[in-house]
Short mmCIF file of C-alpha atoms in Angstrom, two decimals:
data_model
loop_
_atom_site.label_atom_id
_atom_site.label_comp_id
_atom_site.label_asym_id
_atom_site.label_seq_id
_atom_site.Cartn_x
_atom_site.Cartn_y
_atom_site.Cartn_z
CA UNK A 1 158.44 173.74 12.92
CA UNK A 2 161.91 175.04 13.69
CA UNK A 3 163.41 173.71 16.87
CA UNK A 4 163.80 176.27 19.64
CA UNK A 5 167.37 177.29 20.30
CA UNK A 6 169.09 176.18 23.49
CA UNK A 7 166.45 173.59 24.22
CA UNK A 8 167.41 171.61 27.36
CA UNK A 9 166.05 168.45 25.77
CA UNK A 10 168.16 168.81 22.66
CA UNK A 11 170.91 166.17 22.50
CA UNK A 12 174.34 167.69 22.58
CA UNK A 13 177.05 166.88 20.12
CA UNK A 14 179.62 164.43 21.43
CA UNK A 15 182.61 166.36 22.69
CA UNK A 16 180.75 169.66 22.78
CA UNK A 17 180.83 171.53 26.11
CA UNK A 18 177.73 171.10 28.26
CA UNK A 19 175.47 174.09 28.21
CA UNK A 20 173.52 175.34 31.19
CA UNK A 21 169.79 175.18 30.50
CA UNK A 22 168.50 178.63 29.88
CA UNK A 23 166.03 180.00 32.38
CA UNK A 24 162.51 180.06 31.07
CA UNK A 25 161.14 183.51 30.41
CA UNK A 26 158.17 184.51 32.56
CA UNK A 27 155.71 184.21 29.67
CA UNK A 28 156.94 180.73 28.84
CA UNK A 29 156.72 179.71 32.53
CA UNK A 30 153.11 180.88 32.65
CA UNK A 31 152.30 178.88 29.54
CA UNK A 32 153.98 175.83 31.14
CA UNK A 33 151.85 176.29 34.24
CA UNK A 34 148.66 176.47 32.21
CA UNK A 35 149.59 173.66 29.81
CA UNK A 36 147.79 170.30 30.22
CA UNK A 37 149.80 167.83 32.28
CA UNK A 38 150.87 164.96 30.10
CA UNK A 39 151.77 162.78 33.10
CA UNK A 40 148.22 162.97 34.42
CA UNK A 41 146.69 161.65 31.20
CA UNK A 42 144.83 163.27 28.37
CA UNK A 43 141.47 163.24 30.18
CA UNK A 44 142.81 164.99 33.28
CA UNK A 45 142.03 168.72 33.11
CA UNK A 46 144.72 169.55 35.69
CA UNK A 47 147.77 171.45 34.56
CA UNK A 48 151.35 170.49 35.33
CA UNK A 49 151.52 173.36 37.80
CA UNK A 50 148.41 172.07 39.58
CA UNK A 51 149.86 168.56 39.84
CA UNK A 52 153.10 169.92 41.27
CA UNK A 53 151.16 172.11 43.72
CA UNK A 54 149.17 169.08 44.89
CA UNK A 55 152.36 167.08 45.39
CA UNK A 56 153.87 169.90 47.44
CA UNK A 57 150.70 170.18 49.51
CA UNK A 58 150.72 166.41 50.20
CA UNK A 59 154.38 166.60 51.27
CA UNK A 60 153.62 169.47 53.61
CA UNK A 61 150.70 167.55 55.12
CA UNK A 62 152.90 164.52 55.76
CA UNK A 63 155.54 166.72 57.34
CA UNK A 64 152.89 168.35 59.58
CA UNK A 65 151.64 164.91 60.68
CA UNK A 66 155.17 163.79 61.45
CA UNK A 67 155.85 166.95 63.48
CA UNK A 68 152.56 166.48 65.38
CA UNK A 69 153.47 162.86 66.22
CA UNK A 70 156.91 163.96 67.36
CA UNK A 71 155.59 166.70 69.64
CA UNK A 72 152.54 164.75 70.99
CA UNK A 73 153.40 161.06 71.30
CA UNK A 74 150.35 158.77 71.80
CA UNK A 75 149.75 157.56 75.38
CA UNK A 76 150.77 154.00 76.15
CA UNK A 77 147.18 152.79 76.53
CA UNK A 78 146.10 154.16 73.18
CA UNK A 79 148.76 152.55 71.03
CA UNK A 80 147.46 150.51 68.13
CA UNK A 81 147.12 146.78 68.50
CA UNK A 82 146.56 144.15 65.86
CA UNK A 83 144.69 145.42 62.79
CA UNK A 84 144.78 148.96 64.19
CA UNK A 85 142.45 148.28 67.16
CA UNK A 86 143.54 150.41 70.11
CA UNK A 87 144.68 148.44 73.13
CA UNK A 88 142.21 150.36 75.28
CA UNK A 89 139.31 148.91 73.26
CA UNK A 90 140.86 145.45 73.29
CA UNK A 91 141.18 145.62 77.08
CA UNK A 92 137.55 146.70 77.36
CA UNK A 93 136.51 143.87 75.03
CA UNK A 94 138.43 141.32 77.06
CA UNK A 95 136.82 142.59 80.26
CA UNK A 96 133.26 142.40 78.94
CA UNK A 97 133.96 138.98 77.41
CA UNK A 98 135.15 137.64 80.78
CA UNK A 99 132.18 139.18 82.59
CA UNK A 100 129.83 137.79 79.95
CA UNK A 101 131.40 134.37 80.31
CA UNK A 102 130.94 134.48 84.09
CA UNK A 103 127.37 135.81 84.00
CA UNK A 104 125.62 135.13 80.67
CA UNK A 105 124.37 138.33 79.04
CA UNK A 106 126.14 140.62 81.51
CA UNK A 107 128.80 141.59 78.97
CA UNK A 108 126.11 143.03 76.70
CA UNK A 109 124.45 144.75 79.67
CA UNK A 110 127.77 146.45 80.54
CA UNK A 111 127.90 147.77 76.97
CA UNK A 112 124.39 149.16 77.32
CA UNK A 113 122.74 146.44 75.22
CA UNK A 114 120.13 145.61 77.83
CA UNK A 115 117.63 143.93 75.55
CA UNK A 116 120.16 141.69 73.87
CA UNK A 117 121.85 140.87 77.18
CA UNK A 118 118.66 139.92 79.00
CA UNK A 119 117.41 137.87 76.05
CA UNK A 120 120.68 135.96 75.81
CA UNK A 121 120.80 135.48 79.57
CA UNK A 122 117.27 134.05 79.56
CA UNK A 123 117.95 131.64 76.72
CA UNK A 124 121.33 130.44 78.00
CA UNK A 125 119.82 130.07 81.47
CA UNK A 126 116.84 128.14 80.12
CA UNK A 127 119.15 125.72 78.31
CA UNK A 128 121.28 125.19 81.43
CA UNK A 129 118.43 124.88 83.94
CA UNK A 130 116.52 122.47 81.68
CA UNK A 131 119.68 120.37 81.35
CA UNK A 132 120.19 120.24 85.11
CA UNK A 133 116.50 119.48 85.65
CA UNK A 134 116.82 116.56 83.25
CA UNK A 135 119.71 115.34 85.45
CA UNK A 136 122.32 115.61 82.76
CA UNK A 137 125.94 114.82 83.43
CA UNK A 138 128.09 117.63 84.86
CA UNK A 139 131.74 117.33 83.87
CA UNK A 140 134.06 118.24 86.72
CA UNK A 141 137.43 119.99 86.64
CA UNK A 142 139.45 116.77 86.80
CA UNK A 143 139.42 115.46 83.24
CA UNK A 144 140.72 111.96 82.65
CA UNK A 145 140.48 112.08 78.86
CA UNK A 146 140.10 114.65 76.11
CA UNK A 147 136.32 114.16 75.81
CA UNK A 148 135.92 114.82 79.51
CA UNK A 149 138.07 117.94 79.11
CA UNK A 150 135.91 119.19 76.22
CA UNK A 151 132.80 118.45 78.30
CA UNK A 152 134.22 120.43 81.20
CA UNK A 153 135.12 123.39 78.99
CA UNK A 154 131.67 123.52 77.43
CA UNK A 155 129.86 123.06 80.78
CA UNK A 156 132.00 125.60 82.63
CA UNK A 157 131.46 128.16 79.85
CA UNK A 158 127.94 128.70 81.13
CA UNK A 159 129.56 130.54 84.04
CA UNK A 160 127.38 131.05 87.06
CA UNK A 161 124.94 128.37 85.90
CA UNK A 162 127.75 125.81 86.10
CA UNK A 163 128.35 126.79 89.72
CA UNK A 164 124.62 126.57 90.45
CA UNK A 165 124.33 123.23 88.69
CA UNK A 166 125.13 121.07 91.71
CA UNK A 167 122.47 122.75 93.79
CA UNK A 168 119.85 122.52 91.01
CA UNK A 169 120.74 118.90 90.37
CA UNK A 170 120.53 117.85 94.03
CA UNK A 171 120.07 114.15 93.26
CA UNK A 172 123.04 114.03 90.91
CA UNK A 173 123.12 113.09 87.23
CA UNK A 174 121.21 110.13 85.86
CA UNK A 175 122.29 109.27 82.35
CA UNK A 176 120.96 105.74 82.54
CA UNK A 177 117.81 107.20 80.97
CA UNK A 178 117.90 108.76 77.52
CA UNK A 179 116.34 111.89 78.96
CA UNK A 180 119.37 112.32 81.24
CA UNK A 181 121.59 112.16 78.20
CA UNK A 182 119.45 114.90 76.67
CA UNK A 183 120.19 116.93 79.79
CA UNK A 184 123.92 116.51 79.21
CA UNK A 185 123.51 118.02 75.72
CA UNK A 186 121.42 120.91 77.04
CA UNK A 187 124.10 121.78 79.62
CA UNK A 188 126.91 121.58 77.07
CA UNK A 189 124.93 123.65 74.54
CA UNK A 190 124.30 126.37 77.12
CA UNK A 191 128.06 126.73 77.63
CA UNK A 192 128.84 126.74 73.93
CA UNK A 193 126.26 129.41 73.09
CA UNK A 194 127.48 131.46 76.04
CA UNK A 195 130.96 131.35 74.51
CA UNK A 196 129.43 132.81 71.34
CA UNK A 197 127.72 135.48 73.45
CA UNK A 198 131.04 136.44 75.07
CA UNK A 199 132.72 136.69 71.65
CA UNK A 200 129.81 138.83 70.43
CA UNK A 201 130.24 141.17 73.41
CA UNK A 202 133.96 141.42 72.61
CA UNK A 203 133.21 142.31 68.98
CA UNK A 204 130.78 145.02 70.07
CA UNK A 205 133.29 146.44 72.55
CA UNK A 206 136.06 146.77 69.96
CA UNK A 207 133.53 148.25 67.53
CA UNK A 208 133.92 145.41 65.06
CA UNK A 209 130.16 144.93 65.22
CA UNK A 210 127.18 147.16 65.96
CA UNK B 27 110.66 119.15 89.38
CA UNK B 28 108.28 117.48 86.94
CA UNK B 29 108.36 119.88 83.99
CA UNK B 30 111.09 118.55 81.75
CA UNK B 31 110.49 114.91 82.68
CA UNK B 32 106.90 115.16 81.50
CA UNK B 33 108.16 115.94 78.00
CA UNK B 34 108.94 113.21 75.52
CA UNK B 35 111.96 113.24 73.24
CA UNK B 36 110.44 115.22 70.39
CA UNK B 37 109.19 118.19 72.46
CA UNK B 38 112.58 118.30 74.18
CA UNK B 39 114.20 118.32 70.78
CA UNK B 40 111.95 121.21 69.73
CA UNK B 41 112.76 123.07 72.97
CA UNK B 42 116.48 122.65 72.36
CA UNK B 43 116.12 123.85 68.76
CA UNK B 44 114.01 126.82 69.87
CA UNK B 45 116.50 128.03 72.50
CA UNK B 46 119.65 127.44 70.43
CA UNK B 47 118.09 129.04 67.33
CA UNK B 48 116.98 132.01 69.44
CA UNK B 49 120.55 132.65 70.61
CA UNK B 50 121.92 132.29 67.08
CA UNK B 51 119.28 134.65 65.71
CA UNK B 52 120.02 137.32 68.32
CA UNK B 53 123.78 137.06 67.80
CA UNK B 54 123.82 136.97 64.03
CA UNK B 55 121.56 139.94 63.17
CA UNK B 56 121.09 143.47 64.46
CA UNK B 57 117.44 144.40 63.92
CA UNK B 58 114.43 142.69 65.55
CA UNK B 59 112.83 141.59 62.29
CA UNK B 60 116.01 140.15 60.81
CA UNK B 61 116.75 138.44 64.14
CA UNK B 62 113.34 136.83 64.10
CA UNK B 63 113.81 135.63 60.54
CA UNK B 64 117.29 134.27 61.26
CA UNK B 65 116.04 132.51 64.40
CA UNK B 66 113.09 131.00 62.53
CA UNK B 67 115.37 129.83 59.73
CA UNK B 68 117.83 128.30 62.22
CA UNK B 69 114.97 126.59 64.04
CA UNK B 70 113.65 125.07 60.81
CA UNK B 71 117.14 123.88 59.88
CA UNK B 72 117.67 122.37 63.34
CA UNK B 73 114.40 120.45 63.07
CA UNK B 74 114.91 119.39 59.46
CA UNK B 75 118.48 118.18 60.03
CA UNK B 76 117.45 116.44 63.26
CA UNK B 77 114.62 114.53 61.58
CA UNK B 78 116.82 113.67 58.59
CA UNK B 79 119.56 112.37 60.90
CA UNK B 80 116.99 110.35 62.87
CA UNK B 81 115.77 108.64 59.69
CA UNK B 82 119.35 108.06 58.55
CA UNK B 83 120.26 106.16 61.72
CA UNK B 84 116.88 104.44 62.04
CA UNK B 85 118.01 101.31 60.10
CA UNK B 86 120.92 100.84 62.54
CA UNK B 87 118.56 100.33 65.48
CA UNK B 88 116.27 97.97 63.57
#
């Protein structure tokens, strides 16, 4: 096939003056628009014109988004936090986690999960009350070693049941019997599972979990 | 209060496993049936591991 004259892709002779690329005639431009796009691959039915039109449309969409952000900045409370979670949801999650830690199951109740909240409250309460009834050890807020500190953290995590513990366990702890030691484990377990409940309420509040 | 003191070690162990497994089942699944299955599985694992650990440390006390 003879090469087309004045082709813009044709290499020029060294020293020859540079030629302006000739404008494509309308018929040739139409055939270019309807020609298959080589950059999109042989299987892609889109034409080069379609690909260019899509690129232009994407650029316009990005420009529109940028203009919308410029004219309507997001309120301070709705700015994105870590992993794109809005701060408003994180604040709500923290609130329900704290409430759930103070009163077992109440965090779920605040989120409208009545069944789950009452069930968790009953089971955490049963663990704590059984532990106090068995006269398990209650770790106070004055730790003298790291094990005492861990015991205090786990006991206190049962929230209101920790505060009620002294009144339930009127005669004080008795760990001289093995059954009293069982009570210590029940009390600690109630606090630990209540921590899990509070974390679950947080996850539900930030919509990380159904 | 006489209720928990009337129980021996093994029923107390079962009670602990039941309550802890119930919480884990409720927290880890979202539908009632799957919660029940998860809780039952956790309960069985609690009991199995507890009995296995008891037999493992039995020679130490004898």
